[in-house]
Each structure stands twice: as structure tokens, then as C-alpha cells.
Coordinates of C-alpha atoms and ligand atoms in Angstrom, one line a residue:
X1 CA 37.7 41.0 -29.2
X2 CA 34.0 42.7 -29.3
X3 CA 30.9 41.3 -27.6
X4 CA 28.6 42.7 -30.0
X5 CA 27.5 39.4 -31.7
X6 CA 27.0 37.9 -28.2
X7 CA 25.2 40.8 -26.6
X8 CA 22.9 40.7 -29.9
X9 CA 22.3 37.1 -29.3
X10 CA 21.6 37.5 -25.4
X11 CA 19.1 40.2 -26.4
X12 CA 17.1 38.3 -28.8
X13 CA 16.8 34.9 -26.9
X14 CA 14.1 34.3 -24.3
X15 CA 15.1 31.2 -22.7
X16 CA 18.8 31.1 -21.7
X17 CA 20.7 28.3 -20.1
X18 CA 24.1 28.9 -18.4
X19 CA 26.4 25.8 -17.9
X20 CA 29.8 25.5 -16.6
X21 CA 32.4 22.7 -16.0
X22 CA 31.9 19.4 -13.6
X23 CA 33.3 19.7 -10.1
X24 CA 33.0 23.4 -10.4
X25 CA 35.6 25.9 -9.0
X26 CA 35.4 29.6 -7.9
X27 CA 35.7 30.6 -11.4
X28 CA 32.9 28.3 -13.2
X29 CA 30.5 29.2 -10.4
X30 CA 31.7 32.9 -10.1
X31 CA 31.8 33.6 -13.8
X32 CA 28.4 31.5 -14.3
X33 CA 26.7 33.3 -11.4
X34 CA 27.8 36.5 -12.4
X35 CA 26.5 36.0 -16.0
X36 CA 23.2 35.0 -14.5
X37 CA 22.7 37.7 -11.8
X38 CA 23.9 40.3 -14.9
X39 CA 20.9 38.6 -17.1
X40 CA 18.2 39.0 -14.2
X41 CA 19.2 42.6 -13.7
X42 CA 18.9 43.1 -17.7
X43 CA 15.3 41.7 -17.2
X44 CA 14.6 43.8 -14.1
X45 CA 15.9 47.0 -16.3
X46 CA 13.7 46.3 -19.5
X47 CA 10.8 45.2 -17.3
X48 CA 10.9 49.1 -15.5
X49 CA 11.5 50.4 -19.3
X50 CA 8.6 48.7 -20.7
X51 CA 5.5 47.1 -18.5
X52 CA 4.9 44.7 -21.5
X53 CA 8.4 43.2 -21.6
X54 CA 8.3 39.2 -21.5
X55 CA 10.9 38.7 -19.3
X56 CA 13.8 36.2 -20.3
X57 CA 13.6 32.8 -18.4
X58 CA 17.5 32.3 -17.3
X59 CA 18.8 29.4 -15.6
X60 CA 22.0 28.4 -14.1
X61 CA 22.7 24.4 -14.0
X62 CA 25.7 22.6 -13.1
X63 CA 26.2 18.5 -13.1
X64 CA 27.8 19.1 -9.4
X65 CA 26.9 20.4 -5.8
X66 CA 28.2 24.2 -5.5
X67 CA 31.2 23.4 -3.0
X68 CA 30.6 24.2 0.6
X69 CA 33.1 27.3 0.4
X70 CA 31.7 29.0 -2.2
X71 CA 27.9 28.9 -0.9
X72 CA 28.7 32.2 0.6
X73 CA 27.8 33.9 -2.8
X74 CA 25.0 35.7 -2.8
X75 CA 22.6 33.9 -5.4
X76 CA 24.4 30.9 -5.5
X77 CA 21.2 29.2 -3.8
X78 CA 19.6 30.0 -7.1
X79 CA 22.0 27.8 -9.2
X80 CA 20.6 24.2 -10.1
X81 CA 21.7 21.0 -9.7
X82 CA 20.9 19.2 -13.1
X83 CA 19.6 15.8 -11.6
X84 CA 16.6 17.9 -10.3
X85 CA 15.9 19.6 -13.4
X86 CA 13.4 18.5 -15.7
X87 CA 14.7 17.0 -19.1
X88 CA 11.9 18.7 -21.6
X89 CA 13.1 22.0 -21.6
X90 CA 14.2 23.7 -24.8
X91 CA 16.6 26.8 -24.3
X92 CA 17.2 29.6 -27.4
X93 CA 20.8 30.1 -26.3
X94 CA 23.0 28.4 -23.9
X95 CA 25.9 30.2 -22.5
X96 CA 28.9 28.0 -21.3
X97 CA 31.6 29.4 -19.3
X98 CA 34.9 28.3 -18.1
X99 CA 34.6 24.9 -20.2
X100 CA 37.6 23.8 -22.2
X101 CA 35.7 20.9 -24.0
X102 CA 32.0 20.2 -24.1
X103 CA 32.6 17.1 -22.5
X104 CA 33.5 19.0 -19.6
X105 CA 29.7 20.0 -19.1
X106 CA 28.8 16.5 -17.8
X107 CA 25.5 15.7 -17.6
X108 CA 24.4 19.1 -18.2
X109 CA 25.6 18.7 -21.8
X110 CA 21.9 17.4 -22.4
X111 CA 21.2 21.3 -22.2
X112 CA 23.2 22.2 -25.0
X113 CA 22.2 19.2 -27.5
X114 CA 18.8 21.1 -26.7
X115 CA 20.2 24.6 -27.6
X116 CA 19.4 26.5 -30.7
X117 CA 22.4 28.5 -30.3
X118 CA 25.7 27.8 -28.1
X119 CA 27.9 30.6 -27.0
X120 CA 31.0 29.3 -25.7
X121 CA 32.9 31.8 -23.6
X122 CA 36.6 30.6 -22.0
X123 CA 39.9 31.3 -21.1
X124 CA 41.8 27.9 -21.7
X125 CA 44.2 27.7 -24.4
X126 CA 43.1 24.3 -25.1
X127 CA 39.5 25.4 -25.8
X128 CA 37.9 23.2 -28.9
X129 CA 35.5 26.0 -30.0
X130 CA 32.4 23.9 -29.8
X131 CA 30.1 27.0 -29.8
X132 CA 28.3 28.5 -32.6
X133 CA 30.4 31.9 -31.2
X134 CA 33.3 31.0 -29.4
X135 CA 34.9 33.9 -27.3
X136 CA 38.0 32.5 -26.1
X137 CA 40.8 34.9 -24.4
X138 CA 44.1 33.8 -22.8
X139 CA 43.5 35.8 -19.8
X140 CA 43.5 35.0 -16.0
X141 CA 40.2 33.5 -15.6
X142 CA 36.5 33.3 -17.3
X143 CA 35.1 35.9 -14.7
X144 CA 37.8 38.4 -16.5
X145 CA 36.0 37.8 -19.7
X146 CA 32.7 38.1 -18.0
X147 CA 33.5 41.3 -16.4
X148 CA 34.4 42.5 -19.8
X149 CA 30.9 41.8 -21.4
X150 CA 29.2 43.0 -18.6
X151 CA 30.9 46.3 -18.8
X152 CA 30.0 46.3 -22.7
X153 CA 26.4 45.3 -22.1
X154 CA 26.3 48.8 -20.2
X155 CA 24.8 46.9 -17.1
X156 CA 26.0 48.3 -13.7
X157 CA 27.9 45.7 -11.8
X158 CA 26.4 45.2 -8.0
X159 CA 28.4 44.0 -5.0
X160 CA 26.5 40.6 -5.5
X161 CA 27.9 40.3 -9.1
X162 CA 31.4 41.7 -8.2
X163 CA 31.8 39.2 -5.3
X164 CA 30.8 36.6 -8.0
X165 CA 33.6 37.6 -10.0
X166 CA 36.1 38.5 -7.9
X167 CA 35.9 34.8 -6.2
X168 CA 36.9 33.7 -10.0
X169 CA 39.9 35.8 -10.1
X170 CA 40.9 34.5 -6.7
X171 CA 40.2 31.2 -7.9
X172 CA 42.0 31.2 -10.8
X173 CA 45.1 33.3 -10.0
X174 CA 45.7 31.9 -6.7
X175 CA 44.7 35.0 -5.0
X176 CA 46.4 37.0 -7.4
X177 CA 50.2 35.2 -7.4
X178 CA 50.0 33.2 -10.5
X179 CA 51.7 34.6 -13.6
X180 CA 48.4 35.0 -15.7
X181 CA 47.8 38.1 -13.3
X182 CA 48.0 41.5 -15.4
X183 CA 47.5 45.0 -14.8
X184 CA 43.8 44.7 -16.3
X185 CA 43.5 42.0 -13.5
X186 CA 44.4 44.4 -10.7
X187 CA 42.4 46.9 -12.3
X188 CA 39.4 44.9 -12.1
X189 CA 40.1 43.9 -9.0
X190 CA 40.0 47.6 -7.7
X191 CA 37.3 48.4 -9.6
X192 CA 35.4 45.6 -8.0
X193 CA 36.7 46.9 -4.3
X194 CA 35.2 50.4 -5.5
X195 CA 31.6 48.5 -5.9
X196 CA 31.7 47.3 -2.3
X197 CA 33.5 43.7 -3.0
X198 CA 35.0 42.6 0.4
X199 CA 38.4 41.1 -0.7
X200 CA 39.2 39.9 2.8
X201 CA 35.6 38.5 3.5
X202 CA 36.2 36.6 0.1
X203 CA 39.5 35.1 0.9
X204 CA 38.5 33.9 4.1
X205 CA 34.9 32.3 3.1
X206 CA 36.7 30.9 0.4
X207 CA 40.4 30.0 1.1
X208 CA 40.8 30.3 4.6
X209 CA 38.0 28.3 5.4
X210 CA 39.1 23.9 5.7
X211 CA 36.6 21.7 7.2
X212 CA 38.3 18.7 8.9
X213 CA 38.5 16.3 5.9
X214 CA 40.7 18.8 4.0
X215 CA 43.0 19.2 6.4
X216 CA 43.3 15.8 7.2
X217 CA 44.0 15.4 3.3
X218 CA 46.4 17.8 3.4
X219 CA 48.5 16.1 6.1
X220 CA 48.1 12.9 4.2
X221 CA 49.2 14.0 1.0
X222 CA 52.2 16.0 2.8
X223 CA 52.9 12.6 3.9
X224 CA 52.5 10.3 1.3
X225 CA 53.8 12.5 -1.5
X226 CA 56.7 11.0 -3.8
X227 CA 59.3 13.2 -5.5
X228 CA 61.0 11.9 -8.3
X229 CA 64.7 13.9 -8.1
X230 CA 65.2 13.3 -11.8
X231 CA 62.6 14.7 -13.4
X232 CA 61.5 17.3 -10.2
X233 CA 58.4 15.7 -10.3
X234 CA 55.9 15.3 -7.3
X235 CA 53.0 13.3 -6.9
X236 CA 50.2 12.0 -4.6
X237 CA 47.4 9.3 -5.4
X238 CA 44.2 9.2 -3.4
X239 CA 41.9 6.3 -3.4
X240 CA 38.1 6.7 -2.9
X241 CA 38.7 4.4 -0.2
X242 CA 41.2 6.9 1.8
X243 CA 39.1 9.5 1.0
X244 CA 35.8 7.8 2.7
X245 CA 38.2 6.9 5.8
X246 CA 38.3 10.7 6.4
X247 CA 34.5 11.1 5.5
X248 CA 36.0 13.9 2.8
X249 CA 34.2 14.7 -0.4
X250 CA 35.8 15.3 -3.7
X251 CA 35.8 18.9 -3.2
X252 CA 37.8 18.6 -0.2
X253 CA 40.7 17.6 -2.2
X254 CA 40.6 21.2 -3.7
X255 CA 44.1 22.6 -3.6
X256 CA 46.4 19.7 -3.0
X257 CA 48.0 19.6 -6.5
X258 CA 49.4 23.3 -5.3
X259 CA 50.2 22.4 -1.9
X260 CA 52.5 19.4 -3.2
X261 CA 53.8 21.7 -5.9
X262 CA 55.1 24.0 -3.3
X263 CA 57.9 21.9 -2.5
X264 CA 60.7 23.9 -3.1
X265 CA 62.6 21.0 -5.1
X266 CA 59.6 20.4 -7.2
X267 CA 58.8 22.0 -10.8
X268 CA 55.9 19.8 -11.9
X269 CA 53.0 17.9 -9.7
X270 CA 50.4 15.6 -10.2
X271 CA 47.5 14.8 -8.1
X272 CA 45.6 11.6 -8.6
X273 CA 42.0 11.0 -7.1
X274 CA 40.3 7.8 -7.9
X275 CA 36.5 8.6 -8.7
X276 CA 33.7 6.3 -7.8
X277 CA 33.5 5.0 -11.2
X278 CA 37.1 3.8 -11.0
X279 CA 38.7 6.4 -13.5
X280 CA 41.4 8.5 -12.2
X281 CA 41.1 12.3 -11.8
X282 CA 44.6 14.0 -12.5
X283 CA 45.4 17.6 -11.8
X284 CA 48.8 19.0 -12.8
X285 CA 50.3 22.4 -11.9
X286 CA 54.1 23.3 -13.4
X287 CA 56.2 26.1 -11.7
X288 CA 58.2 27.4 -15.0
X289 CA 59.1 25.7 -18.3
X290 CA 57.1 22.1 -18.3
X291 CA 53.7 22.6 -20.4
X292 CA 51.3 20.5 -18.3
X293 CA 48.4 21.3 -20.8
X294 CA 50.6 18.9 -23.0
X295 CA 50.7 16.2 -20.9
X296 CA 47.0 16.5 -19.8
X297 CA 46.2 16.1 -23.6
X298 CA 48.1 12.6 -23.6
X299 CA 45.2 11.7 -21.6
X300 CA 42.5 13.5 -23.4
X301 CA 42.4 16.5 -21.1
X302 CA 44.0 20.0 -21.3
X303 CA 43.6 23.3 -19.4
X304 CA 46.9 26.0 -19.2
X305 CA 50.2 25.9 -19.6
X306 CA 50.8 25.7 -15.7
X307 CA 47.7 24.3 -14.6
X308 CA 46.0 21.5 -16.0
X309 CA 43.6 18.3 -16.0
X310 CA 42.4 15.2 -17.1
X311 CA 40.6 11.9 -16.6
X312 CA 42.1 8.4 -16.9
X313 CA 40.0 5.4 -17.9
X314 CA 41.3 1.5 -17.4
X315 CA 44.6 2.9 -15.7
X316 CA 46.2 2.0 -12.3
X317 CA 47.9 5.4 -10.8
X318 CA 51.5 3.7 -11.3
X319 CA 50.6 3.6 -14.9
X320 CA 49.3 7.2 -15.2
X321 CA 52.8 8.2 -13.1
X322 CA 54.9 6.1 -15.8
X323 CA 53.2 7.6 -18.6
X324 CA 53.7 11.4 -17.1
X325 CA 57.3 10.3 -16.3
X326 CA 58.2 9.3 -19.7
X327 CA 56.6 12.6 -21.5
X328 CA 58.6 14.8 -19.1
Ligands
5GP1 P1 42.4 21.6 -11.7 O1 43.8 20.8 -11.7 O2 42.1 23.0 -10.7 O3 40.9 20.8 -11.4 O4 42.6 22.2 -13.0 C1 43.3 22.9 -13.7 C2 43.0 23.3 -14.9 O5 42.9 22.4 -15.8 C3 41.6 24.1 -14.9 O6 41.8 25.0 -15.7 C4 40.4 23.4 -15.6 O7 39.7 23.9 -16.2 C5 41.4 22.3 -16.5 N1 41.0 21.0 -16.4 C6 40.9 19.9 -15.5 N2 40.2 19.2 -15.9 C7 40.2 18.5 -16.7 C8 39.8 17.8 -17.9 O8 39.3 16.8 -17.4 N3 39.8 18.1 -19.1 C9 40.2 19.3 -19.5 N4 39.8 19.7 -21.0 N5 40.5 20.4 -18.6 C10 40.5 20.3 -17.3
MN2 MN1 37.5 26.2 -14.2
MN3 MN1 38.8 29.2 -15.3

């Protein structure tokens, strides 16, 4: 798949907004930031070549705060939170990264609606192709797609850009552990290291950097998880009351679903978290043959075969579990 049309659009557009999904993870932030820094660099290069060049306005807007363990990324301080962005702003181009559906953009959807053109760059098989151009590839991460795009643009990947993209890789491959890793993923990682990316710093800052609520939550999940041996299914429900009880934020629950699925008997896992609005946010993982993308689809969610998520409305956690068990 070539990026020619995408690159032409970027070059033609003067006001560009980058968007990604709610509850941003390392790939949402990494891919978006990698692209954001690249477009800023494109501005600098064009300016250096032509004094009269009108710099493009480039913004990266997310509904939520950047999770604490991603703030080490250089440039992440330039990512804007949507609630502080004035609404009267029209963009020529919106580029969405790592969002399987336009609903996943949350409140930033309003910028999509106001943009003249939409480019959708993603790696989820469940992507709904909501853009005017859709570049959807079933590879490790959106960051891996952005890496290829930047190379095709002919812009040099600096260490800052590389660290953002490397973080996306680490996030979506479980630090190169999942089956979505290919030789190309390693080739990309090797190339980024050559460009100065410090892999152990990223893993330390991003993975091995748990605050107290996250650790308490791990303990709680391990204590309270339920295992259904017939379906080889492990699940855990976290109420908002329990989360508040340990002074935790929703981002502190990142990784819980993988933790409970690391149980050797477990084939499939489900982590449910109660949202403030009463809905239940579900995260699922599968080790082998169970397609959790299909299960999440029953609730209007999606993702990948081995990792997917959904939001369930007007249901108790017991009802969610029952529906999943029936499907399994
Ligand atoms: P996580 O469980 O880590 O939040 O997400 C696992 C995968 O499922 C990710 O690729 C994520 O983008 C996708 N995903 C999570 N929640 C949703 C959702 O509500 N809707 C859709 N379509 N995909 C989701
Ligand atoms: Mn993501
Ligand atoms: Mn991703």
C-alpha cells in the first residue's frame, strides 16, 4: 500500500489536526506524536528552503489526559486536551491514528466533523473505514504504519520521533512478545535504535514505572479474579468505588487484562471497569484460537483477534459475563 495520496493531501493542507482514541495508550500517543513531530519538521524544512513558505498549523488533540507513564516522551507536552481547545476552528485535514471507529475519537469527533478531509490510519481489522482515505493494515501497531509513512515522505526520523514510535511498538506488541511481531517489526526497532532511541529507557519509563494505585490494583485483581474452568475464562470487575478507594485513575488499570490472562489455565480474559457514567468498559485478551474481536463486537466494540475492547451500556457486570460465556 502506497502513501502517495496521503502525502499529497498533507502537502496541500494548511491546517491539520491529528486525532486518536479515548483512553489513549502508547500506540495512540506514540503514532500521533511521531506524526505530529514529523509534520513540524516538514514545516521547518520547507521554511528553510523558502522564506515565504506559510507554515502549516499542526495540532494533536486528545479527549483525555496523557497517561503519566507517557509524559516522558519529548513533545508530549504539546498534545492538547480537547476540553481546552476552542471549538471554532476548521481544519483542512484531520488525520486519525489508531482509532478503529470514528466514535472512538470521543469528544474530538467534533474536529473530524469540521474538517474538509479525513485520513484514517489504523491497524485494527475491525476498522469501519470512516475516512476519505483509509490506510488500514493488519500489522503490529499504528506506529509501524506511521514509520513507513515518514520514510516514504523522505523525512529523517529524529530520536524524538523514534522514541514516540518505539513506545507504540512496545505498547502494542507487549514489548515484542505478541504474535503481531514480524521480522519487519524488529527491523523497524533496530533502525530506531540506530537513530538513538534508548530502548531500556522506554521500557523503564513506560512499563516498569507503576504507581501505588496500579500495584494495589494488580493485587486486587489477582485476589478477586474469577476463573471459569469449563470455558477457560478469567474475569475481574472493578467498580468505580473500588478504584476511588485506592485513589486510582482509570489509566492505572492499564495491563490488568494481560495480568489475569497470564494465568496458565486461562485462554481468554475479560477485565471490566465501571465508568463514571455507569457504563462498563470491557477489555479482552485471548491466547490462541478464541476471536475476542467477535466477542467485543456483540457489544459494539472491536479491535483485534487477540486483543479487543468494548463499552457496555445498561448492563450489570454479571450480565456482561453471562453474554460472553454464552458466546464462548
Ligand atoms: P485495550 O483492552 O488495551 O483497551 O484494547 C485492546 C484493543 O481493542 C485495542 O486495539 C483497542 O484499540 C481496541 N478497543 C478497545 N476498546 C475498544 C472499543 O470500545 N471499541 C473498539 N472498536 N475497539 C476497542
Ligand atoms: Mn490503541
Ligand atoms: Mn494500536
